[in-house]
mmCIF file of C-alpha atoms in Angstrom:
data_model
loop_
_atom_site.group_PDB
_atom_site.id
_atom_site.type_symbol
_atom_site.label_atom_id
_atom_site.label_comp_id
_atom_site.label_asym_id
_atom_site.label_seq_id
_atom_site.Cartn_x
_atom_site.Cartn_y
_atom_site.Cartn_z
ATOM 1 C CA MET A 196 -9.545 97.735 124.439
ATOM 2 C CA ASP A 197 -10.305 95.592 127.264
ATOM 3 C CA TYR A 198 -6.561 95.309 129.181
ATOM 4 C CA ILE A 199 -7.022 95.421 132.687
ATOM 5 C CA PHE A 200 -3.610 97.021 134.814
ATOM 6 C CA HIS A 201 -2.568 94.740 137.427
ATOM 7 C CA PHE A 202 -0.580 96.876 139.741
ATOM 8 C CA GLY A 203 -0.370 93.873 142.329
ATOM 9 C CA PRO A 204 3.457 93.539 141.941
ATOM 10 C CA ILE A 205 4.008 97.154 142.489
ATOM 11 C CA PHE A 206 1.979 97.513 145.670
ATOM 12 C CA ALA A 207 3.636 94.355 146.636
ATOM 13 C CA ARG A 208 7.478 95.688 146.384
ATOM 14 C CA TRP A 209 6.520 99.391 147.031
ATOM 15 C CA ASP A 210 9.049 100.660 149.614
ATOM 16 C CA GLN A 211 11.759 99.068 146.619
ATOM 17 C CA PHE A 212 9.996 101.661 144.060
ATOM 18 C CA LEU A 213 10.082 104.281 146.611
ATOM 19 C CA ARG A 214 13.766 103.457 146.858
ATOM 20 C CA GLY A 215 14.554 104.267 143.381
ATOM 21 C CA ALA A 216 12.767 107.285 143.076
ATOM 22 C CA ALA A 217 14.425 108.643 145.677
ATOM 23 C CA LEU A 218 17.631 107.754 144.143
ATOM 24 C CA THR A 219 16.501 109.118 140.989
ATOM 25 C CA VAL A 220 15.789 112.117 142.705
ATOM 26 C CA GLU A 221 19.321 112.473 143.890
ATOM 27 C CA LEU A 222 21.423 111.680 140.953
ATOM 28 C CA ALA A 223 19.277 114.266 138.799
ATOM 29 C CA ALA A 224 20.342 116.927 141.896
ATOM 30 C CA LEU A 225 23.490 115.655 142.251
ATOM 31 C CA SER A 226 24.009 116.011 138.195
ATOM 32 C CA MET A 227 22.211 119.237 138.099
ATOM 33 C CA VAL A 228 25.053 120.637 140.659
ATOM 34 C CA PHE A 229 27.902 119.212 138.740
ATOM 35 C CA GLY A 230 26.522 120.711 135.666
ATOM 36 C CA LEU A 231 26.174 124.342 136.866
ATOM 37 C CA GLY A 232 29.508 123.682 138.378
ATOM 38 C CA ILE A 233 31.020 123.050 135.164
ATOM 39 C CA ALA A 234 29.242 126.022 133.632
ATOM 40 C CA VAL A 235 30.294 128.478 136.044
ATOM 41 C CA ILE A 236 33.565 127.368 134.964
ATOM 42 C CA GLY A 237 33.372 127.527 131.145
ATOM 43 C CA ALA A 238 31.772 130.717 131.592
ATOM 44 C CA VAL A 239 34.677 132.494 133.550
ATOM 45 C CA ALA A 240 36.991 130.748 131.601
ATOM 46 C CA ARG A 241 35.164 131.971 128.609
ATOM 47 C CA SER A 242 34.949 135.559 129.908
ATOM 48 C CA PHE A 243 38.204 135.979 131.299
ATOM 49 C CA GLY A 244 40.631 133.743 130.622
ATOM 50 C CA PRO A 245 43.150 134.075 128.395
ATOM 51 C CA LYS A 246 42.526 133.385 124.174
ATOM 52 C CA PRO A 247 43.522 129.675 123.504
ATOM 53 C CA LEU A 248 41.227 128.879 126.250
ATOM 54 C CA ARG A 249 38.357 131.089 125.498
ATOM 55 C CA TRP A 250 38.740 129.249 122.167
ATOM 56 C CA LEU A 251 38.608 125.738 123.176
ATOM 57 C CA VAL A 252 35.832 126.499 125.658
ATOM 58 C CA ALA A 253 33.911 128.511 122.434
ATOM 59 C CA ALA A 254 34.179 125.267 120.574
ATOM 60 C CA TYR A 255 33.406 122.925 122.730
ATOM 61 C CA VAL A 256 30.322 124.987 123.479
ATOM 62 C CA GLU A 257 29.488 125.079 119.828
ATOM 63 C CA LEU A 258 30.234 121.052 119.222
ATOM 64 C CA ILE A 259 27.457 120.330 122.012
ATOM 65 C CA ARG A 260 24.891 123.209 120.677
ATOM 66 C CA ASN A 261 25.394 122.514 116.982
ATOM 67 C CA THR A 262 25.238 118.290 117.929
ATOM 68 C CA PRO A 263 21.637 116.546 118.171
ATOM 69 C CA LEU A 264 21.041 114.469 121.124
ATOM 70 C CA LEU A 265 20.542 111.488 119.653
ATOM 71 C CA VAL A 266 24.110 111.719 117.816
ATOM 72 C CA GLN A 267 25.733 112.836 121.471
ATOM 73 C CA LEU A 268 24.280 109.704 122.691
ATOM 74 C CA TYR A 269 25.810 107.242 120.176
ATOM 75 C CA VAL A 270 29.179 108.824 120.546
ATOM 76 C CA VAL A 271 29.088 108.246 124.357
ATOM 77 C CA PHE A 272 27.563 104.936 124.135
ATOM 78 C CA PHE A 273 29.822 103.702 120.788
ATOM 79 C CA VAL A 274 32.667 105.400 121.175
ATOM 80 C CA LEU A 275 33.394 105.583 124.987
#
């Protein structure tokens, strides 16, 4: 294959590229903190909560665990 990569457009907008990379890292860190908070609340509810709350959290965990990620993405995209 005789393909030549042209990085000129990327180097011309290097500052925007770095800002986008920084925003990606920020959003990833924020989503990890948010997910950890939800996980801790769910774990406490499942361990020490009343029985209906335990069942609800257990059903949510099993639903998320037992469906493929692509199906979950379809539900988020098309249903919501």
